[in-house]
Short mmCIF file of C-alpha atoms in Angstrom, two decimals:
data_model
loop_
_atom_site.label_atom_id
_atom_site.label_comp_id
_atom_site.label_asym_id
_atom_site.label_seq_id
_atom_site.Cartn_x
_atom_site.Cartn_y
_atom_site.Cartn_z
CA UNK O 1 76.69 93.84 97.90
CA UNK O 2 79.34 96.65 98.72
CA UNK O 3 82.37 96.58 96.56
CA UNK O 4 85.36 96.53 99.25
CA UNK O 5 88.08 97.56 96.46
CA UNK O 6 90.47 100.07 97.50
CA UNK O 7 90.51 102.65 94.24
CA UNK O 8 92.22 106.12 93.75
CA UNK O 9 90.18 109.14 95.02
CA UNK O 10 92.05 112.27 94.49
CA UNK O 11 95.45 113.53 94.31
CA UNK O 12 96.57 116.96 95.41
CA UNK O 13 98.40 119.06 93.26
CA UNK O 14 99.79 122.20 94.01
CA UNK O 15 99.22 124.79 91.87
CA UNK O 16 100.10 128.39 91.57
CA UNK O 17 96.80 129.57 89.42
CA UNK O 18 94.33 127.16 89.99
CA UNK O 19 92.01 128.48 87.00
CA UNK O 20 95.11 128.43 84.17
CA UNK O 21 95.38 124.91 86.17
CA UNK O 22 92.63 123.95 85.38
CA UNK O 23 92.69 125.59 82.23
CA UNK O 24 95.60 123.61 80.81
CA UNK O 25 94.09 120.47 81.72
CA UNK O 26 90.54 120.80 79.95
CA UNK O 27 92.39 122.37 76.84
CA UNK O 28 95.44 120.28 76.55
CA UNK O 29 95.29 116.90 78.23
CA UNK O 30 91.37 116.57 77.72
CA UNK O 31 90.19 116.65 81.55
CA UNK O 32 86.58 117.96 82.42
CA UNK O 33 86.64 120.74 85.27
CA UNK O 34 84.73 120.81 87.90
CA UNK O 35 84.01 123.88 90.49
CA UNK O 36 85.54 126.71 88.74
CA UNK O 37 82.34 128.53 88.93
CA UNK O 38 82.73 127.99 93.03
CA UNK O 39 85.95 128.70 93.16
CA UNK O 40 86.19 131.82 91.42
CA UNK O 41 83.37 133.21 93.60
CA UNK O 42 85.27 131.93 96.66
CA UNK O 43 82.91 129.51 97.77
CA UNK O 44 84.96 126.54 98.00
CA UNK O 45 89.23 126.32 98.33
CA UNK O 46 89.95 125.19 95.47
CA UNK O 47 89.12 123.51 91.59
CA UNK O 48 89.61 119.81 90.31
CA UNK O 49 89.84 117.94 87.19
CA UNK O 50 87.67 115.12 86.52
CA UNK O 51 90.32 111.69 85.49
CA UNK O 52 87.84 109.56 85.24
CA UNK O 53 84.39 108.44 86.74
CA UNK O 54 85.99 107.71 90.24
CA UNK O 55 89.05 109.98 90.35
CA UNK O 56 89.82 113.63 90.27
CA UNK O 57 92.76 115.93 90.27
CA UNK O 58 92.33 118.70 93.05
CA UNK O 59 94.58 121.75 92.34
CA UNK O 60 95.39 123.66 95.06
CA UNK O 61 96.48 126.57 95.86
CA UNK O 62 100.12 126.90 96.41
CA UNK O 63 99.40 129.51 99.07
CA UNK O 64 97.44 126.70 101.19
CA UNK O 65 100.70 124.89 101.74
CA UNK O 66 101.54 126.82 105.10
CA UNK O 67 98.37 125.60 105.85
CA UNK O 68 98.95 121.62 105.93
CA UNK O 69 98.81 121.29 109.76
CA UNK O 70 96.58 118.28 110.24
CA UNK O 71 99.47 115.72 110.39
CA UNK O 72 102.95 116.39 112.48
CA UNK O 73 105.60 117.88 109.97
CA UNK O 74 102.74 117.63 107.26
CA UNK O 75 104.06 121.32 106.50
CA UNK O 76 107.40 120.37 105.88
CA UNK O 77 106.18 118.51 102.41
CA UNK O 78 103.45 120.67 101.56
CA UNK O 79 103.64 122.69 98.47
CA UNK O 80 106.04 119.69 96.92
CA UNK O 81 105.04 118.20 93.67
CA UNK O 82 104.96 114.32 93.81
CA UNK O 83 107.53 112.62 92.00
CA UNK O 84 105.24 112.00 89.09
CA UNK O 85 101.39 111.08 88.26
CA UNK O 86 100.35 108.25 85.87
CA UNK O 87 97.34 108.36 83.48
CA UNK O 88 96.61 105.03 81.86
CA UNK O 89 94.88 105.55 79.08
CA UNK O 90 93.16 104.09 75.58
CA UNK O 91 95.62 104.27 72.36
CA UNK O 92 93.14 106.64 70.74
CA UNK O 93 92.91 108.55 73.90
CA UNK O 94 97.28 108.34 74.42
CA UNK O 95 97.70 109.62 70.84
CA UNK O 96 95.29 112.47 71.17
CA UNK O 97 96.91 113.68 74.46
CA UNK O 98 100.11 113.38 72.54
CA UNK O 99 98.90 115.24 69.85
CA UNK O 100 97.50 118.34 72.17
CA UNK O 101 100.53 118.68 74.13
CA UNK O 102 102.48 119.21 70.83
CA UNK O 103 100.61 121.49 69.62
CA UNK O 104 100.43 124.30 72.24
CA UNK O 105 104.42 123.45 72.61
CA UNK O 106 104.65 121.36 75.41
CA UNK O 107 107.64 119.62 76.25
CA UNK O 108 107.19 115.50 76.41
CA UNK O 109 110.09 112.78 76.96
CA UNK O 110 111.08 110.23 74.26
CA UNK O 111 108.42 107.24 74.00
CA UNK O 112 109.14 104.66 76.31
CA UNK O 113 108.28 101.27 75.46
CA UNK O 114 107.46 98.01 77.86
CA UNK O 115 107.87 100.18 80.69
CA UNK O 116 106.38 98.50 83.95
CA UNK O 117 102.79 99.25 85.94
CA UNK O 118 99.91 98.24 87.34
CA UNK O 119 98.62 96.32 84.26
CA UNK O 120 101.97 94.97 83.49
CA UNK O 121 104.21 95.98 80.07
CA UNK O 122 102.41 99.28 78.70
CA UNK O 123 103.16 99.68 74.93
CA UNK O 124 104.35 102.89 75.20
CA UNK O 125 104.56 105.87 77.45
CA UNK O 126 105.58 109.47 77.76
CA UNK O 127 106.10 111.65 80.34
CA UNK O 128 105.34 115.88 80.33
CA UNK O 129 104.81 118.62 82.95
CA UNK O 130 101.88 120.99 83.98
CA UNK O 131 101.82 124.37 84.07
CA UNK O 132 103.46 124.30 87.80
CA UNK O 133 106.28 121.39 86.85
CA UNK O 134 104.11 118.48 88.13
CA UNK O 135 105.11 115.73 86.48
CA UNK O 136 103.28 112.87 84.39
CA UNK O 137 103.11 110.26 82.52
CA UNK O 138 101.00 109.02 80.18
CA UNK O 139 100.78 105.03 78.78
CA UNK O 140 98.11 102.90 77.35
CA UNK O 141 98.88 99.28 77.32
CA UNK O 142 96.43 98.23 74.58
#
């Protein structure tokens, strides 16, 4: 039987070096990457991050933004960072992440506590930029 569920794919980030991108997401939030090797050989647009089994992080590059023409006025918001980007995950898993970020010096937010989602009340939460001001947060609700 064919599971019908609609799930997260990607999401697009825009990104001014997609290889420190990517960089700063292996090293300090604990993605995996995936086509660097491609990329940096020009063989495909651009890198992504792996979230988790059935979602990845592509980060584009900012100078594709002009490019966005397959909507009408889909240039006009291309090259702006979404509001923000949640990751859900573990306790183990949110205080490593926490962990990482302070220790190359990244900037977080105050814990937030009961803050609402798709799971309900997480526990806690956090939120903290990339290298190219995108915005997270992170929460586990466990």
């Amino acid at each position: 039987m064919t599971d019908h569920t609609a799930r997260l794919d990607h999401v697009v980030l825009w990104v001014r070096d997609p290889l420190a991108a990517a960089d700063f997401y292996e090293q300090a939030v604990g993605m995996e990457p995936l086509r660097l090797t491609e990329f940096a050989a020009g063989e495909v647009p651009f890198p992504s991050v792996r979230v988790n089994d059935e979602t990845i992080l592509d980060l584009m590059p900012l100078t594709f933004a002009a490019r966005m023409t397959m909507l009408p006025g889909a240039a006009d918001s291309a090259g702006h960072p979404v509001n923000h980007v949640c990751l859900s995950l573990s306790r183990g898993d949110f205080d490593a992440l926490l962990s990482r970020l302070q220790e190359r010096l990244v900037p977080v937010s105050d814990l937030s506590y009961d803050s609402f989602g798709a799971r309900g009340k997480a526990t806690r939460s956090f939120y903290f930029r990339d290298l190219d001001g995108n915005v997270f947060e992170a929460r586990h609700y466990d």
